[in-house]
Short mmCIF file of C-alpha atoms in Angstrom, two decimals:
data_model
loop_
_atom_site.label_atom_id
_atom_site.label_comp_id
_atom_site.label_asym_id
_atom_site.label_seq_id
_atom_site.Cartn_x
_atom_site.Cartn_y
_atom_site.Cartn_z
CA UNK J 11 -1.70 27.97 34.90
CA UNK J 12 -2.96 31.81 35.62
CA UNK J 13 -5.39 30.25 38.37
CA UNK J 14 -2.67 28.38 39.88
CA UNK J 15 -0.35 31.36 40.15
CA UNK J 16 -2.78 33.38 41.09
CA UNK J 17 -3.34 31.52 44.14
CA UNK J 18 -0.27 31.59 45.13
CA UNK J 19 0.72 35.44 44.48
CA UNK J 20 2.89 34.36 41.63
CA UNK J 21 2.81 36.06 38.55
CA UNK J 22 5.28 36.27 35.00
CA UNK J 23 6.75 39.24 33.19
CA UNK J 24 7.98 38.20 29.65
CA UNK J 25 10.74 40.23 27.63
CA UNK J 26 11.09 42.10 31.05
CA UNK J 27 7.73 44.10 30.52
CA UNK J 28 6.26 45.35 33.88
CA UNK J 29 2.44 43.96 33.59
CA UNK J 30 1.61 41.94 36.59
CA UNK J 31 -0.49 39.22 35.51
CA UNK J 32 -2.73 36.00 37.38
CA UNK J 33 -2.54 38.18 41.05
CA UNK J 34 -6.35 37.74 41.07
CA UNK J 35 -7.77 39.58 44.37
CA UNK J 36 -4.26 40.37 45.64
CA UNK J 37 -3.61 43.17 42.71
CA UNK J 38 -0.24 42.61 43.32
CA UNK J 39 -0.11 44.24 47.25
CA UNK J 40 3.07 44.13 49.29
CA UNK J 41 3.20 41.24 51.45
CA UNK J 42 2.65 41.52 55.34
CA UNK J 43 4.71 43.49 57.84
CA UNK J 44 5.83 40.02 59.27
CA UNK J 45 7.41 38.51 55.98
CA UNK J 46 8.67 41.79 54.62
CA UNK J 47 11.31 41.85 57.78
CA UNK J 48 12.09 38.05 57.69
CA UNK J 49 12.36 37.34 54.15
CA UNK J 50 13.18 41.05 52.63
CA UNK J 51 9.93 40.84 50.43
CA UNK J 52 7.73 43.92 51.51
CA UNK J 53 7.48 44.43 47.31
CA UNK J 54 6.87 41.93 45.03
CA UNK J 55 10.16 40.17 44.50
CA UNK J 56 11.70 39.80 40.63
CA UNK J 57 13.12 36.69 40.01
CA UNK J 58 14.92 35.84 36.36
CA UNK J 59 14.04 32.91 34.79
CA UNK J 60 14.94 31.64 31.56
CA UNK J 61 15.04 28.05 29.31
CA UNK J 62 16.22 25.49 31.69
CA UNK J 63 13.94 22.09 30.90
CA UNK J 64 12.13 20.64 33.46
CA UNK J 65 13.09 23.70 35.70
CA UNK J 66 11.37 26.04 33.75
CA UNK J 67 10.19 26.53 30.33
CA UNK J 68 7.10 28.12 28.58
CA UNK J 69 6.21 29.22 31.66
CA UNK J 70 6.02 25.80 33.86
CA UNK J 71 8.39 23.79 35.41
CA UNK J 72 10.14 23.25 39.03
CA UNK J 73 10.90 26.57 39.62
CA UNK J 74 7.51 27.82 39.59
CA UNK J 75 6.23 25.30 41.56
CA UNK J 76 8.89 25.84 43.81
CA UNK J 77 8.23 29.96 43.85
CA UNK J 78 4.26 28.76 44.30
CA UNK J 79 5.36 26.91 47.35
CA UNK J 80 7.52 29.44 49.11
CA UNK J 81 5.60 32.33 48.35
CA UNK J 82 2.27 29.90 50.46
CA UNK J 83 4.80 29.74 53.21
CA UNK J 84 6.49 32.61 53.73
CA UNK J 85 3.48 35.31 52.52
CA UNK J 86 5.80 36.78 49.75
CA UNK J 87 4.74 38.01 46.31
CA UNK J 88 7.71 36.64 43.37
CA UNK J 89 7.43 38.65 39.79
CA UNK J 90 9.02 35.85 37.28
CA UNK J 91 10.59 38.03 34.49
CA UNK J 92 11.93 35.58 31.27
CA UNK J 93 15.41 36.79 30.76
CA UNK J 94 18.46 35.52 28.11
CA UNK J 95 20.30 33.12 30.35
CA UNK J 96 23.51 35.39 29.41
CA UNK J 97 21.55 38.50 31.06
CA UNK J 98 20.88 37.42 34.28
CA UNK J 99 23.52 38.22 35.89
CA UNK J 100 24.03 41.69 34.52
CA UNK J 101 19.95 42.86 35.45
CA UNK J 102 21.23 41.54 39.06
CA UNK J 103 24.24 43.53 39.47
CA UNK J 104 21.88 46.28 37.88
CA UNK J 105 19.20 45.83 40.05
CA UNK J 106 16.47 44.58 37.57
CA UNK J 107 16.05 40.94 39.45
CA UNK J 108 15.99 39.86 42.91
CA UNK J 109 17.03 35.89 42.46
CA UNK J 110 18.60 34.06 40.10
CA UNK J 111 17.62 29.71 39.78
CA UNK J 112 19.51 27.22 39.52
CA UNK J 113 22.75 29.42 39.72
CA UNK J 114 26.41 27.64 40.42
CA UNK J 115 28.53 29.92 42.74
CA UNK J 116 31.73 32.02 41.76
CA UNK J 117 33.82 34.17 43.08
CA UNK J 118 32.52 36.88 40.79
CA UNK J 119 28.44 36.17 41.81
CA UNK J 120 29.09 36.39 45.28
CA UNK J 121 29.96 39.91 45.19
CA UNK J 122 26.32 40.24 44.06
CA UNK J 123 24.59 37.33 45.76
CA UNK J 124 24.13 35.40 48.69
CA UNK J 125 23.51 31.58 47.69
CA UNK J 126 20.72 28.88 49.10
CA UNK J 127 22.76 25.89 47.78
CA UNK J 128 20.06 22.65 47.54
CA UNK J 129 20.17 21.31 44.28
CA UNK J 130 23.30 18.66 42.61
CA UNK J 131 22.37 18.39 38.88
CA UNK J 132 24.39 15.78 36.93
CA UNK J 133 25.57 17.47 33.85
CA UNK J 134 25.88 14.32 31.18
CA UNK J 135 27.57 14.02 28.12
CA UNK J 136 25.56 12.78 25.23
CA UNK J 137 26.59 10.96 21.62
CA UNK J 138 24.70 10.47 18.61
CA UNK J 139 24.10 6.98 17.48
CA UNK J 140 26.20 6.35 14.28
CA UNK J 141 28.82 8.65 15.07
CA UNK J 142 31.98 7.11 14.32
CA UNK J 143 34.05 6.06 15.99
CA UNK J 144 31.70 5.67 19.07
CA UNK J 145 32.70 7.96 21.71
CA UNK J 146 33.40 6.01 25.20
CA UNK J 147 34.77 9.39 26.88
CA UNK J 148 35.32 13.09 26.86
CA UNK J 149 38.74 12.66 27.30
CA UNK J 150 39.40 10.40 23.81
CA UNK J 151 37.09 12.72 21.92
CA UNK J 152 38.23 15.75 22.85
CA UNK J 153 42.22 14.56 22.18
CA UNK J 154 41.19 12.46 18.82
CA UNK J 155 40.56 15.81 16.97
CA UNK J 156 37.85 14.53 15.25
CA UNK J 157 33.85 15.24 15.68
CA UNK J 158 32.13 18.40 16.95
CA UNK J 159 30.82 19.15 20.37
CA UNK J 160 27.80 21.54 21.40
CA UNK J 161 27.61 23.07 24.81
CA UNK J 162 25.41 25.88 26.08
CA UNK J 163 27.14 29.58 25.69
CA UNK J 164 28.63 30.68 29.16
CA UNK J 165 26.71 28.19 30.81
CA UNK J 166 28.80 26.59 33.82
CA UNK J 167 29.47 22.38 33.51
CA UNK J 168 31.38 22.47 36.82
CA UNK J 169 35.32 22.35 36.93
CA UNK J 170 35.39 18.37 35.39
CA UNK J 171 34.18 19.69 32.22
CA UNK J 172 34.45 23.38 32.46
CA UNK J 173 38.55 22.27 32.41
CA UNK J 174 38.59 19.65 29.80
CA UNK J 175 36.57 22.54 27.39
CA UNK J 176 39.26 24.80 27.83
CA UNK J 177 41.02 22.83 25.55
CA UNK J 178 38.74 23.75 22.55
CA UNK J 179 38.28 27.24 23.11
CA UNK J 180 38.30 29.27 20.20
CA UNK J 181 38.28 25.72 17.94
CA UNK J 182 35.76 25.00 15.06
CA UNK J 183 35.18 21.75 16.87
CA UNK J 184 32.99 23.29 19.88
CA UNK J 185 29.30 24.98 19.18
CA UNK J 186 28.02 27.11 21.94
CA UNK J 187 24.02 27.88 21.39
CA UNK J 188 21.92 30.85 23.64
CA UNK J 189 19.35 28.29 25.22
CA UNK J 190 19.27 24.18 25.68
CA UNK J 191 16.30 23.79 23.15
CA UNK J 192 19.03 24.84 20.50
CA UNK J 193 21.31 22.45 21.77
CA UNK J 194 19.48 19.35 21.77
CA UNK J 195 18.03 20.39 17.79
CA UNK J 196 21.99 20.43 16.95
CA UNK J 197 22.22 16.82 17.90
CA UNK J 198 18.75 15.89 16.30
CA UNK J 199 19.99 17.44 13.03
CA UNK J 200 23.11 15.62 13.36
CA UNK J 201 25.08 19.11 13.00
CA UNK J 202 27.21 18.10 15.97
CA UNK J 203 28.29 14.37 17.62
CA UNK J 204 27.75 14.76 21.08
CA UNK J 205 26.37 18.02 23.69
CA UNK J 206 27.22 18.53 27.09
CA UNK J 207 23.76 19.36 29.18
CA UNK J 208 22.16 18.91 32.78
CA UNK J 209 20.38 15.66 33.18
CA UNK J 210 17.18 17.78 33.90
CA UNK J 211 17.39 18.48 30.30
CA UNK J 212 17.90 14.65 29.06
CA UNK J 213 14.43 13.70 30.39
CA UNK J 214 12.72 17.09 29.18
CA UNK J 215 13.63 17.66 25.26
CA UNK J 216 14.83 14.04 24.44
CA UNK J 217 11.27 11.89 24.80
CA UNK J 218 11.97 7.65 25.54
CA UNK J 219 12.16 7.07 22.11
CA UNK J 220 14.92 9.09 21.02
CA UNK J 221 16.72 7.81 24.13
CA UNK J 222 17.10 4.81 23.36
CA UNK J 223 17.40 4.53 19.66
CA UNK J 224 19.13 7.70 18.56
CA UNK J 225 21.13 9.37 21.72
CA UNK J 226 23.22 7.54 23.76
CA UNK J 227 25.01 8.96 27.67
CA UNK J 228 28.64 8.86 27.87
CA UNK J 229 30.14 7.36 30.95
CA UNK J 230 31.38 10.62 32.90
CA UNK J 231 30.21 9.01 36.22
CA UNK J 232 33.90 10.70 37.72
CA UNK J 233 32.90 13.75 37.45
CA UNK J 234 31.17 15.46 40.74
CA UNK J 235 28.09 17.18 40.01
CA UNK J 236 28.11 21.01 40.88
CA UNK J 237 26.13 22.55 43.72
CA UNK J 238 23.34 24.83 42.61
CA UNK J 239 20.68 26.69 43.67
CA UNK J 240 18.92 30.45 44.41
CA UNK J 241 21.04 33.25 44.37
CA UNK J 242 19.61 36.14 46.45
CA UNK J 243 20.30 39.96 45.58
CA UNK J 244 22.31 41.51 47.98
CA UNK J 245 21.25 44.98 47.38
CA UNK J 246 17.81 43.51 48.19
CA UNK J 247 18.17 40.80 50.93
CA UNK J 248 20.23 40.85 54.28
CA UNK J 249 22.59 38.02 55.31
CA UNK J 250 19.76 37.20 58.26
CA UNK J 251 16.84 37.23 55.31
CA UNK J 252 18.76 34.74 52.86
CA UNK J 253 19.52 32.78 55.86
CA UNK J 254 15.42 32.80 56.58
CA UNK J 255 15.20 31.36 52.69
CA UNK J 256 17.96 28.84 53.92
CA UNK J 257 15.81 27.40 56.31
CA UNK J 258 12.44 27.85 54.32
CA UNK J 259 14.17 25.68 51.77
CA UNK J 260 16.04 23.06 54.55
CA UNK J 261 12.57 22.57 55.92
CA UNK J 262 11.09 21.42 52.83
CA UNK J 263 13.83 19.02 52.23
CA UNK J 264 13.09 17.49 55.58
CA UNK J 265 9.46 17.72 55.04
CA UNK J 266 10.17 16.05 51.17
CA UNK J 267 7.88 18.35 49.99
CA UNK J 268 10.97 19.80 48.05
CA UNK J 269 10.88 15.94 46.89
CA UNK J 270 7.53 15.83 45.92
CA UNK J 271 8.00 18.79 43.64
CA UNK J 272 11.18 17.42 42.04
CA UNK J 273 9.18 14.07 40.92
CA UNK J 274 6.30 16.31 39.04
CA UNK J 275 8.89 16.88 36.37
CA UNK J 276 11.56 14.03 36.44
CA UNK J 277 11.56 10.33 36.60
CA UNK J 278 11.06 8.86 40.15
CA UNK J 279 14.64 7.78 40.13
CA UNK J 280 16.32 10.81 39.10
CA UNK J 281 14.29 13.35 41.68
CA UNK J 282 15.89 12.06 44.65
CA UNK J 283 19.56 12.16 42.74
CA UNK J 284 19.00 16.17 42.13
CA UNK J 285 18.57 17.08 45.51
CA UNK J 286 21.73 18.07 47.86
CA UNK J 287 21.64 16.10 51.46
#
């Protein structure tokens, strides 16, 4: 993994610590003149990542693939500091990160950040086999008052679900956990009956056997998956720079290179599904 990064001027920062490591010859130098005044990067540029499944965890994943493959075309040098999802967002209104992954936008963010929107993740609902009764929606389980639920602490679902969990706030019956790992253990241990997660976690911490003989999806096909994707500082980057990143990222979703790096870490037939058109 260091040789790969390496390559690419990529490099991680864990517990926000500010060792560079895997620049190799580069030594961490500024990029050029030329893609410091298109894309705002003439420093390295901090980007907060944190457990996310197949988008990034123990230091692989999409999004540093995706960092690997912008920083080859646009010349820039990205500093991946692991952050507590519930921080990001303060160390960018503090100045600590430049871009945030896999972000939803609010009203609240955009005072901070200017959004590259590319990605639709499904968020799913997902039982336990041998709950009972068998849960056939979130509506009946969330009105029958019986069962337990666990969702992701401050983590946005997207207004289908975000609305239908107001419902439970401050009840015994939901259990909010700091990263997905913990979530998914809660249903392994049986400790709750069903989670709410992003498909790109299904795939990552459930393996094919668990699928389909322990875990089961709830049918929440109605609801409309929320548009994601980087949020760029904007104490750091200019409206004309994120726009630069906009097209950086719309020409790799016409090249399907964006594609390409989506089906590394998902199944063939969920890649495509993840990707706004």
């Amino acid at each position: 993994m260091a040789s790969k990064i390496g390559r690419f001027r990529l490099c991680r920062i864990f517990c926000l610590a500010l060792t560079l490591i895997g620049f190799g010859s580069h030594g961490g130098a500024a990029a050029d003149e030329n893609a410091g005044s298109s894309f705002g990067c003439t420093d390295p540029v901090a980007v907060g990542v944190y457990e996310f499944g197949a988008w990034y965890s123990k230091g692989a994943g999409f999004t540093v693939d995706l960092l690997n493959e912008l920083s080859r075309r646009s010349s820039c040098v990205f500093v991946l500091r692991e952050i507590p999802r519930a921080d990001v967002w303060r160390a960018m209104s503090s100045g600590e990160i430049d871009i945030v992954t896999a972000s939803i936008s609010t009203a609240e963010r955009e005072r901070h950040a200017r959004f590259v929107r590319f990605l639709n993740i499904r968020n799913l609902m997902i039982g336990r086999i041998g709950t009972d009764p068998r849960i056939d929606s979130i509506d009946s389980f969330l009105t029958g008052r019986k069962g337990r639920i666990g969702v992701i602490d401050g983590f946005l679902y997207g207004s289908y679900f975000d609305f239908r969990l107001r419902s439970l706030l401050g009840d015994a019956r939901i259990v909010a956990t700091a990263a997905p790992d913990e979530l998914f253990e809660l249903l392994r241990r049986g400790e709750v009956d069903a989670i709410l997660a992003p498909s790109v976690h299904y795939f990552h911490y459930l393996n094919e056997a668990e699928r389909k003989s322990h875990f089961y999806v709830v049918d929440t096909s109605q609801a409309v998956p929320p548009t994601s994707g980087l949020a760029f500082s904007r104490r750091r980057f200019s409206a004309w720079q994120s726009d630069n990143w906009m097209r950086l990222i719309e020409a790799m979703l016409l090249d399907r290179s964006l594609l390409a790096l989506a089906e590394q870490h998902l199944p063939p037939r969920v890649a495509p599904m993840v990707l706004a058109r």
